PDB file of C-alpha atoms in Angstrom:
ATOM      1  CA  UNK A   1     100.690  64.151 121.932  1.00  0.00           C
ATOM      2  CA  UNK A   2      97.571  65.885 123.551  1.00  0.00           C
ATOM      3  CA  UNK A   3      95.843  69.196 122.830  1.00  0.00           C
ATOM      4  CA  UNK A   4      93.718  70.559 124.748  1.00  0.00           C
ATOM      5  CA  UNK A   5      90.091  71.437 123.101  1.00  0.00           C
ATOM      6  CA  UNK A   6      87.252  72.583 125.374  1.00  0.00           C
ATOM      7  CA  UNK A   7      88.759  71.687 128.635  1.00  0.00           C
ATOM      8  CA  UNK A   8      89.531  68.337 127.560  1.00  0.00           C
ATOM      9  CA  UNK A   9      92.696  66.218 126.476  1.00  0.00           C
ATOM     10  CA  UNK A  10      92.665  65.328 122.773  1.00  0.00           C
ATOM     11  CA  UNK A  11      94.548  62.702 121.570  1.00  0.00           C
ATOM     12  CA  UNK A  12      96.337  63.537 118.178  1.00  0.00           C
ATOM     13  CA  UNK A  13      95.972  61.155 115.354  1.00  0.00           C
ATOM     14  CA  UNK A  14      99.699  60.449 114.366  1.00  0.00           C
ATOM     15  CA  UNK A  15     101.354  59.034 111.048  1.00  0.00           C
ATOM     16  CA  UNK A  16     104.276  57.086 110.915  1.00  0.00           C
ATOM     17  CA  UNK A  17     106.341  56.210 107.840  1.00  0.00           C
ATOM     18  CA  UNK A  18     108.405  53.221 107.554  1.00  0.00           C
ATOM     19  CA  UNK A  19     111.136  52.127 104.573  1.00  0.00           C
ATOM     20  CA  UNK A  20     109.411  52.048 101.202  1.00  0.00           C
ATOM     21  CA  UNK A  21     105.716  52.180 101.749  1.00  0.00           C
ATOM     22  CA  UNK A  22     104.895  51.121 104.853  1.00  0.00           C
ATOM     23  CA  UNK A  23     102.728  53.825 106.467  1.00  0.00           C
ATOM     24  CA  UNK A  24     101.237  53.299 110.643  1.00  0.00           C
ATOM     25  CA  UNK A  25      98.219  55.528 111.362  1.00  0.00           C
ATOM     26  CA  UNK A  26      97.726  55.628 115.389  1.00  0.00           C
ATOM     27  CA  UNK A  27      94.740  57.241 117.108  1.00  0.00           C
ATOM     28  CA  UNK A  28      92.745  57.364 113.977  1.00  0.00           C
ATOM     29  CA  UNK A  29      88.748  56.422 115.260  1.00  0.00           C
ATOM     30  CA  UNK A  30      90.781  54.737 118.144  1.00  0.00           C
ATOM     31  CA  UNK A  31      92.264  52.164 116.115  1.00  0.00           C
ATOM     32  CA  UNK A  32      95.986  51.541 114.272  1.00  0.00           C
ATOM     33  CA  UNK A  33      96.112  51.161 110.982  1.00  0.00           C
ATOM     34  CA  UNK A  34      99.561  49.285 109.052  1.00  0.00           C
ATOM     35  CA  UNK A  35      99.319  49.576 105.296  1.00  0.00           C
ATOM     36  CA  UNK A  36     102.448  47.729 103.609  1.00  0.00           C
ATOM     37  CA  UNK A  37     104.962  46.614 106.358  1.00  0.00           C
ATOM     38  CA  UNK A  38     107.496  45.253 103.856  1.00  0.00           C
ATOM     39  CA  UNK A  39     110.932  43.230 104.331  1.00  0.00           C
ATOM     40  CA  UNK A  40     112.730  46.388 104.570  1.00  0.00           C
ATOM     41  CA  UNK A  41     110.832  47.623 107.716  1.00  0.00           C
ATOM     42  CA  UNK A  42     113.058  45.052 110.338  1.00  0.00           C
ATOM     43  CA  UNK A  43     116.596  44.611 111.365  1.00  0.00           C
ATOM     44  CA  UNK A  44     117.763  44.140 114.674  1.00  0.00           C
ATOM     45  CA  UNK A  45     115.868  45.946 117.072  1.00  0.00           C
ATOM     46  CA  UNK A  46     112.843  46.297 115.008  1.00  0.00           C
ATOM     47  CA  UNK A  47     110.900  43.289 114.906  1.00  0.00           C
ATOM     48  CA  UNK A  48     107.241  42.300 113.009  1.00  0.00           C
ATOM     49  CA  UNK A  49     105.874  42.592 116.655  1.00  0.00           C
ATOM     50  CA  UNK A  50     107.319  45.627 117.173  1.00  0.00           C
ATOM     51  CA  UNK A  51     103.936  46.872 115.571  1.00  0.00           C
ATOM     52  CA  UNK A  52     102.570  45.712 118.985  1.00  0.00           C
ATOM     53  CA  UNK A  53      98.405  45.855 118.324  1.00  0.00           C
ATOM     54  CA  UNK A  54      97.054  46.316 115.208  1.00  0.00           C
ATOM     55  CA  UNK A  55      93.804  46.624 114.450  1.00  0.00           C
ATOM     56  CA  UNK A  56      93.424  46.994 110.610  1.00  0.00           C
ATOM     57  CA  UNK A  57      96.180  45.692 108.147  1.00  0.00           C
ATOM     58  CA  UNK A  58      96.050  46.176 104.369  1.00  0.00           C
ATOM     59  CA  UNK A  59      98.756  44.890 101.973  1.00  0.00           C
ATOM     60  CA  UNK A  60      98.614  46.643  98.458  1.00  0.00           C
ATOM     61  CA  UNK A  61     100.593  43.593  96.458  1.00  0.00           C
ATOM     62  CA  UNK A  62     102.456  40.424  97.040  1.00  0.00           C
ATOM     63  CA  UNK A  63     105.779  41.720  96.610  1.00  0.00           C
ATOM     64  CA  UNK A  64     108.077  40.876  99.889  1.00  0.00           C
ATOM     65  CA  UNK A  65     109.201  44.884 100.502  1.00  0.00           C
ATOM     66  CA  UNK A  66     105.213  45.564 100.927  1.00  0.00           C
ATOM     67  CA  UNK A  67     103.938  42.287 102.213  1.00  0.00           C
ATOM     68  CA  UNK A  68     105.349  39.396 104.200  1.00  0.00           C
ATOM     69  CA  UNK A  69     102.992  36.447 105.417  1.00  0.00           C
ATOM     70  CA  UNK A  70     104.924  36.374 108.707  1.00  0.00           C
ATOM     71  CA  UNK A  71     103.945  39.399 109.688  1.00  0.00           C
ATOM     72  CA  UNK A  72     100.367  38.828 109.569  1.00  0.00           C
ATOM     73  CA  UNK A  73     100.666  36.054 111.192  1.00  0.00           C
ATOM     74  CA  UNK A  74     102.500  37.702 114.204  1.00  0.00           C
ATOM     75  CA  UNK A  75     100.125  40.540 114.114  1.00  0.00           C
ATOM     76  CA  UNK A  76      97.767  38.211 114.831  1.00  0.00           C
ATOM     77  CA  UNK A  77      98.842  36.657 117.677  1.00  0.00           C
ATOM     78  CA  UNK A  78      99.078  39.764 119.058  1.00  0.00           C
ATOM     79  CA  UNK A  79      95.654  40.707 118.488  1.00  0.00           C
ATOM     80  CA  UNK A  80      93.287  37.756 116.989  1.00  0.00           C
ATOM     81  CA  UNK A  81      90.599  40.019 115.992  1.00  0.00           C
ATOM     82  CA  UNK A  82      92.917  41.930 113.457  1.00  0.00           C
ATOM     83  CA  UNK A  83      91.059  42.478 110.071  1.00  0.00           C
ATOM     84  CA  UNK A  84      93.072  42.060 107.107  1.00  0.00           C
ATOM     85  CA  UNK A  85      92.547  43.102 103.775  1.00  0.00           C
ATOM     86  CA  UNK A  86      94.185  42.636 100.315  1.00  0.00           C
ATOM     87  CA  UNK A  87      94.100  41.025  96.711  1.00  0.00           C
ATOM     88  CA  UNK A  88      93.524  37.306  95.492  1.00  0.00           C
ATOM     89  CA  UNK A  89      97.228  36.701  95.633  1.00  0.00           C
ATOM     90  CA  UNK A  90      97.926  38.079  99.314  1.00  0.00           C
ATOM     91  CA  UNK A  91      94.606  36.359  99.961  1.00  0.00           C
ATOM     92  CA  UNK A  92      95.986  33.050  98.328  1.00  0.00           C
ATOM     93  CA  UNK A  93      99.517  32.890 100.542  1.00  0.00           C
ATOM     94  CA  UNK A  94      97.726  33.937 104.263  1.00  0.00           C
ATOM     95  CA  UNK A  95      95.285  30.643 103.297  1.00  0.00           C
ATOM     96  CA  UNK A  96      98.165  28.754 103.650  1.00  0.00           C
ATOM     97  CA  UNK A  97      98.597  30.327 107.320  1.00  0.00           C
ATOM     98  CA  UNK A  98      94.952  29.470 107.971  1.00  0.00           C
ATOM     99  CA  UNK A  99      94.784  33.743 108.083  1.00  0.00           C
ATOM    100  CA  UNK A 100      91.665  35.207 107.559  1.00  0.00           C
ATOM    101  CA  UNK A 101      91.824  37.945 104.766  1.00  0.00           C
ATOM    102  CA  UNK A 102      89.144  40.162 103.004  1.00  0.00           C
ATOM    103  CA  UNK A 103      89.164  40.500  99.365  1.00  0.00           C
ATOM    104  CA  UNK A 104      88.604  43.947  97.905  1.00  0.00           C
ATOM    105  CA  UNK A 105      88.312  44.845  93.863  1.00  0.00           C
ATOM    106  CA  UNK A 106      88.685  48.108  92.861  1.00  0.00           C
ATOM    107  CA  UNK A 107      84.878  50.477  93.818  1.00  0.00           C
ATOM    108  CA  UNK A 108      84.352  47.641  96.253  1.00  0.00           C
ATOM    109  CA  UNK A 109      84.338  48.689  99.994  1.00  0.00           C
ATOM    110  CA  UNK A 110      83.891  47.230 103.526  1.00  0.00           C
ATOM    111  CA  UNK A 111      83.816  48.623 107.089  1.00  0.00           C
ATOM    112  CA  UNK A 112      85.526  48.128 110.436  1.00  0.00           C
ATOM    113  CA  UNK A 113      83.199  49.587 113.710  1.00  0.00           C
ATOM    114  CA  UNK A 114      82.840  53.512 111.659  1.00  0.00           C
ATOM    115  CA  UNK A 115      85.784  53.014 108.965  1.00  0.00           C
ATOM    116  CA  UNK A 116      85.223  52.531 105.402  1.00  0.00           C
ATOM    117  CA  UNK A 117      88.135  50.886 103.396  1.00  0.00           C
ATOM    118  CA  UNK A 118      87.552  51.165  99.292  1.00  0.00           C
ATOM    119  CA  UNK A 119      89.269  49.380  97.360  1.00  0.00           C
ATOM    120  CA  UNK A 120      91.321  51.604  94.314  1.00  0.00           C
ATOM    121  CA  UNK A 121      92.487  50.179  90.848  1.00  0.00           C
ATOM    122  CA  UNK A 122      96.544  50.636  90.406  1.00  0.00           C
ATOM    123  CA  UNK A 123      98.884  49.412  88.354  1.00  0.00           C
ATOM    124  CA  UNK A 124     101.955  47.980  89.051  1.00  0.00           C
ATOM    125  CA  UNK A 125     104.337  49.108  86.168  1.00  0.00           C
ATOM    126  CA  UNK A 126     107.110  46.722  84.489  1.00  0.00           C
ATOM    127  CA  UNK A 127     109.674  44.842  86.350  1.00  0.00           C
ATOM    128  CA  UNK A 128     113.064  45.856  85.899  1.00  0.00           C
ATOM    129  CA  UNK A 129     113.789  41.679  85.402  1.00  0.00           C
ATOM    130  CA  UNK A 130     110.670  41.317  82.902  1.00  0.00           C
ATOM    131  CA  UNK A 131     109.179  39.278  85.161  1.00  0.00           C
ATOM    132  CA  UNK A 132     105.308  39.297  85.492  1.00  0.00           C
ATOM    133  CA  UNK A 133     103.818  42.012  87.146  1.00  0.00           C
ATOM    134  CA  UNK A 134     101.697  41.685  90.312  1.00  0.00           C
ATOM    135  CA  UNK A 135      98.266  42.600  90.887  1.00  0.00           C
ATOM    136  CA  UNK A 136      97.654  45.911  93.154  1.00  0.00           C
ATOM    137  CA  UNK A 137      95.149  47.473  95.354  1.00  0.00           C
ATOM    138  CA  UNK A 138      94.952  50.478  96.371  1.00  0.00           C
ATOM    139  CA  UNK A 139      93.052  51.681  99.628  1.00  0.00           C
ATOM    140  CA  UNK A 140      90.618  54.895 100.499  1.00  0.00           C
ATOM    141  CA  UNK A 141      89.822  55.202 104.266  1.00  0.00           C
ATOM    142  CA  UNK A 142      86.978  57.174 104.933  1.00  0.00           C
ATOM    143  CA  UNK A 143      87.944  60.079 102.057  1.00  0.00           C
ATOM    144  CA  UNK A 144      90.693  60.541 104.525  1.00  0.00           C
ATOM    145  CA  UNK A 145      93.685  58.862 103.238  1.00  0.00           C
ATOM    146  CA  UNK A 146      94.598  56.913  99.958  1.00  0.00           C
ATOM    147  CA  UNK A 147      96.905  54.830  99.866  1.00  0.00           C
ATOM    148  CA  UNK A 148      98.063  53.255  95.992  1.00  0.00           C
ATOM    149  CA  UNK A 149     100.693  50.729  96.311  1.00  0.00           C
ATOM    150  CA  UNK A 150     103.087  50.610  93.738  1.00  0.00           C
ATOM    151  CA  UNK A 151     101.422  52.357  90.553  1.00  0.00           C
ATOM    152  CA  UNK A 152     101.783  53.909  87.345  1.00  0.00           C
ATOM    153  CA  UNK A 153      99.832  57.508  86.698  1.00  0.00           C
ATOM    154  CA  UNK A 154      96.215  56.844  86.194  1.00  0.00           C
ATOM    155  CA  UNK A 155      94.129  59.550  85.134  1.00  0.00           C
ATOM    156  CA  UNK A 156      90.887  58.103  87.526  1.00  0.00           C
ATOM    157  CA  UNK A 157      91.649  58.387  91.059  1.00  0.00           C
ATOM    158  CA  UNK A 158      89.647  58.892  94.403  1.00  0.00           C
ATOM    159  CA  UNK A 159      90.076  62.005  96.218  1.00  0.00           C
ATOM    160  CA  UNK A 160      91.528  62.373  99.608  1.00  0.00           C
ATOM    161  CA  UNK A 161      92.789  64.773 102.497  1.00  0.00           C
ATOM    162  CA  UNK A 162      96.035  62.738 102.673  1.00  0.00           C
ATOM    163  CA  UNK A 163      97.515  60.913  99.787  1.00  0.00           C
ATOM    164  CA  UNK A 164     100.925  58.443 100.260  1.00  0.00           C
ATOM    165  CA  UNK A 165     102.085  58.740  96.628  1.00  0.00           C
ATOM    166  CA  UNK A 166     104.957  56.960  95.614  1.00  0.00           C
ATOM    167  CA  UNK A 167     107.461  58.775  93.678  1.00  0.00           C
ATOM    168  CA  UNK A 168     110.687  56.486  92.594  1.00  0.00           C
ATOM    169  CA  UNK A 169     109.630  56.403  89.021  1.00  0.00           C
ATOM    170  CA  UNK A 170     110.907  52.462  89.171  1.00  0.00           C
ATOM    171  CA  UNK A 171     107.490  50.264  88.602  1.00  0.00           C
ATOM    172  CA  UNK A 172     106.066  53.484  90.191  1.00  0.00           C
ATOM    173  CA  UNK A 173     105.428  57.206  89.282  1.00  0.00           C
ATOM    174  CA  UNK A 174     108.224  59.515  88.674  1.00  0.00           C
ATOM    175  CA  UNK A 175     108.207  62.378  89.957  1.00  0.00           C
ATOM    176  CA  UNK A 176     106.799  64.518  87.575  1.00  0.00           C
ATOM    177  CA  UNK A 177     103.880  62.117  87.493  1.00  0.00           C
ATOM    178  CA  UNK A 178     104.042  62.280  91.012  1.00  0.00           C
ATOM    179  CA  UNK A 179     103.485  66.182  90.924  1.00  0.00           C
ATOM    180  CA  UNK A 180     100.555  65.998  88.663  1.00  0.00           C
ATOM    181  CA  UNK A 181      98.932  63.089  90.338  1.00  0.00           C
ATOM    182  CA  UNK A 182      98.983  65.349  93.542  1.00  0.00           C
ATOM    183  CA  UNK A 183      97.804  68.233  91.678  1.00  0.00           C
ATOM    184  CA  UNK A 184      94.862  66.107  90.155  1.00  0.00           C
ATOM    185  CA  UNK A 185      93.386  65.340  93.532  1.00  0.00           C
ATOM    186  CA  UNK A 186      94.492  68.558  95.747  1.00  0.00           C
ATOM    187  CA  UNK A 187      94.886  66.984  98.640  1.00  0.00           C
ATOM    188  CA  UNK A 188      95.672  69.047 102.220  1.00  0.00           C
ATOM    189  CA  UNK A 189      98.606  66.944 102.792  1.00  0.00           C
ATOM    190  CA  UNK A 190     100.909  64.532 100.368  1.00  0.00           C
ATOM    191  CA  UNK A 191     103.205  62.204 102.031  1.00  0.00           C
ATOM    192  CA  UNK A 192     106.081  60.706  99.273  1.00  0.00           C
ATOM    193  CA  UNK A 193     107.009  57.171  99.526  1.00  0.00           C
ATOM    194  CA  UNK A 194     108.400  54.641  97.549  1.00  0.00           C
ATOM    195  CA  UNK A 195     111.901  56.886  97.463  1.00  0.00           C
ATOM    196  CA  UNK A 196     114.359  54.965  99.990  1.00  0.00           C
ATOM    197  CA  UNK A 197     115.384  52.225  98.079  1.00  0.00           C
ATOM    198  CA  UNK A 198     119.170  52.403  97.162  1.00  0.00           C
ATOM    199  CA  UNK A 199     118.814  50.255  94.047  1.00  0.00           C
ATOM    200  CA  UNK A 200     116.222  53.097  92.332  1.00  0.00           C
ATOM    201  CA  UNK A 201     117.527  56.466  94.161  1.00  0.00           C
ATOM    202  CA  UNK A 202     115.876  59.130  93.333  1.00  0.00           C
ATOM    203  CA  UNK A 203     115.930  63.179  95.213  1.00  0.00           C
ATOM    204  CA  UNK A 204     112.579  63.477  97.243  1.00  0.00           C
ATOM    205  CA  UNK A 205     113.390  67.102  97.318  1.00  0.00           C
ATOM    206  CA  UNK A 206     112.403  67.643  93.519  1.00  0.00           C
ATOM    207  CA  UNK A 207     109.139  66.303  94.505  1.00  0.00           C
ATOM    208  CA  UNK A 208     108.903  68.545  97.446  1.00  0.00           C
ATOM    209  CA  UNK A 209     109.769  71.540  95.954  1.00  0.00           C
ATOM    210  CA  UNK A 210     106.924  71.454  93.294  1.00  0.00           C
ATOM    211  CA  UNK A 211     104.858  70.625  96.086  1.00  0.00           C
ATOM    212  CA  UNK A 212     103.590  72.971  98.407  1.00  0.00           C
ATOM    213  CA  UNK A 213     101.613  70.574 100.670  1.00  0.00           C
ATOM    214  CA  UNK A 214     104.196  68.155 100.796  1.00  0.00           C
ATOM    215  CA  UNK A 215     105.197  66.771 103.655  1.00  0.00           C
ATOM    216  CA  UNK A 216     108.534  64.554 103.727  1.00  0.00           C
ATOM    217  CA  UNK A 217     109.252  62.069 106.316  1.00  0.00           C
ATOM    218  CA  UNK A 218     112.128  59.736 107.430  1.00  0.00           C
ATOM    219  CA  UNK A 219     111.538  56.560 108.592  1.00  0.00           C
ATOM    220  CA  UNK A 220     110.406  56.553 111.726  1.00  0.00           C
ATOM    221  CA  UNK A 221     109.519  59.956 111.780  1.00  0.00           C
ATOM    222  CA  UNK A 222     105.560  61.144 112.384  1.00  0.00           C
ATOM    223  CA  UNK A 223     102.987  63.872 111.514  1.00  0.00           C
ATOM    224  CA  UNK A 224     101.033  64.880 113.906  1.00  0.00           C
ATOM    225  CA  UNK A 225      97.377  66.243 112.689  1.00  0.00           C
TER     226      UNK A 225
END
């Protein structure tokens, strides 16, 4: 996990995927970043504080596979000086946990110490069951990654080195619209996600073939940059 640059150790910044969308950036400006740690992310010997300390933790949507209010609240206890950020209706269910969370509307953007956190319009698409469909926000951190939640293709989107693009074509992308999304904002690396649930399987491969800078992880498994 260290290089060596100039006669000193270097600390790699590492990224972690997780079932469905959940993404962990380590070592990134010294902090960890969780976007999405969803119902799918525990079983037995993976627990919410598994995470251990985590400093910034953004939920895209309400749904339970990208955000579960007993998680915050765990992550919290861990570290008390967590910032969270989200949408109205995250916002609305961690008030009822007496959580503190930040509001961000798409082109609005905070920061954390030297991080800047954007908020990005997506679109959820259509539920399979008709029911309503949530509201989603996307996140840009620093110009250096984007992450979009569940979302349709939209032509207007932010540019950034690494883009998490989901690719399931269920309330998301396909993968065609995947490819051109990618191609749209040339980024140096795309990370697929959104492709592990058994109830919408789809063949990352085809997205990684027409892909040249894609890079495909398992859960659990990291980059290193």
């Amino acid at each position: 996990m260290y290089d060596k640059f100039e006669g000193k150790s270097r600390r790699k910044m590492k990224i972690t995927k997780y079932p469905q969308s959940a993404i962990l950036i380590e070592n990134y400006k010294n902090k960890r970043i969780l976007i999405d740690p969803g119902s799918y992310c525990y079983n037995e010997s993976f627990k919410p504080k598994s995470w251990g300390k985590i400093d910034i933790l953004l939920f895209t949507h309400i749904h339970g596979d990208h955000f579960m209010p007993e998680v915050a609240k765990v992550l919290k206890e861990i570290n008390p000086n967590i910032f969270i950020a989200s949408n109205s209706e995250v916002k609305a269910e961690l008030d009822k946990e007496n959580i503190e969370c930040k509001i961000l509307q798409p082109g609005e953007s905070t920061e954390i110490d030297d991080i800047k956190i954007e908020g990005i319009k997506s679109v959820h698409g259509d539920l399979p069951n008709g029911k309503p469909k949530p509201d989603v926000i996307g996140f840009l951190i620093d110009d250096k990654f984007y992450h979009p939640g569940d979302t349709i293709y939209l032509q207007e989107k932010p540019y950034a080195d690494i883009v998490f693009v989901p690719i399931c074509g269920v309330v998301v992308m396909n993968v065609e619209e995947a490819v051109r999304f990618i191609e749209e904002i040339n980024p140096k690396v795309a990370i697929p996600i959104h492709f592990d649930n058994p109830n919408y399987p789809v063949n990352v491969d085809d997205f990684a073939s027409k892909v040249p800078i894609a890079r495909v992880l398992k859960n659990g498994e990291s980059l290193e940059l």
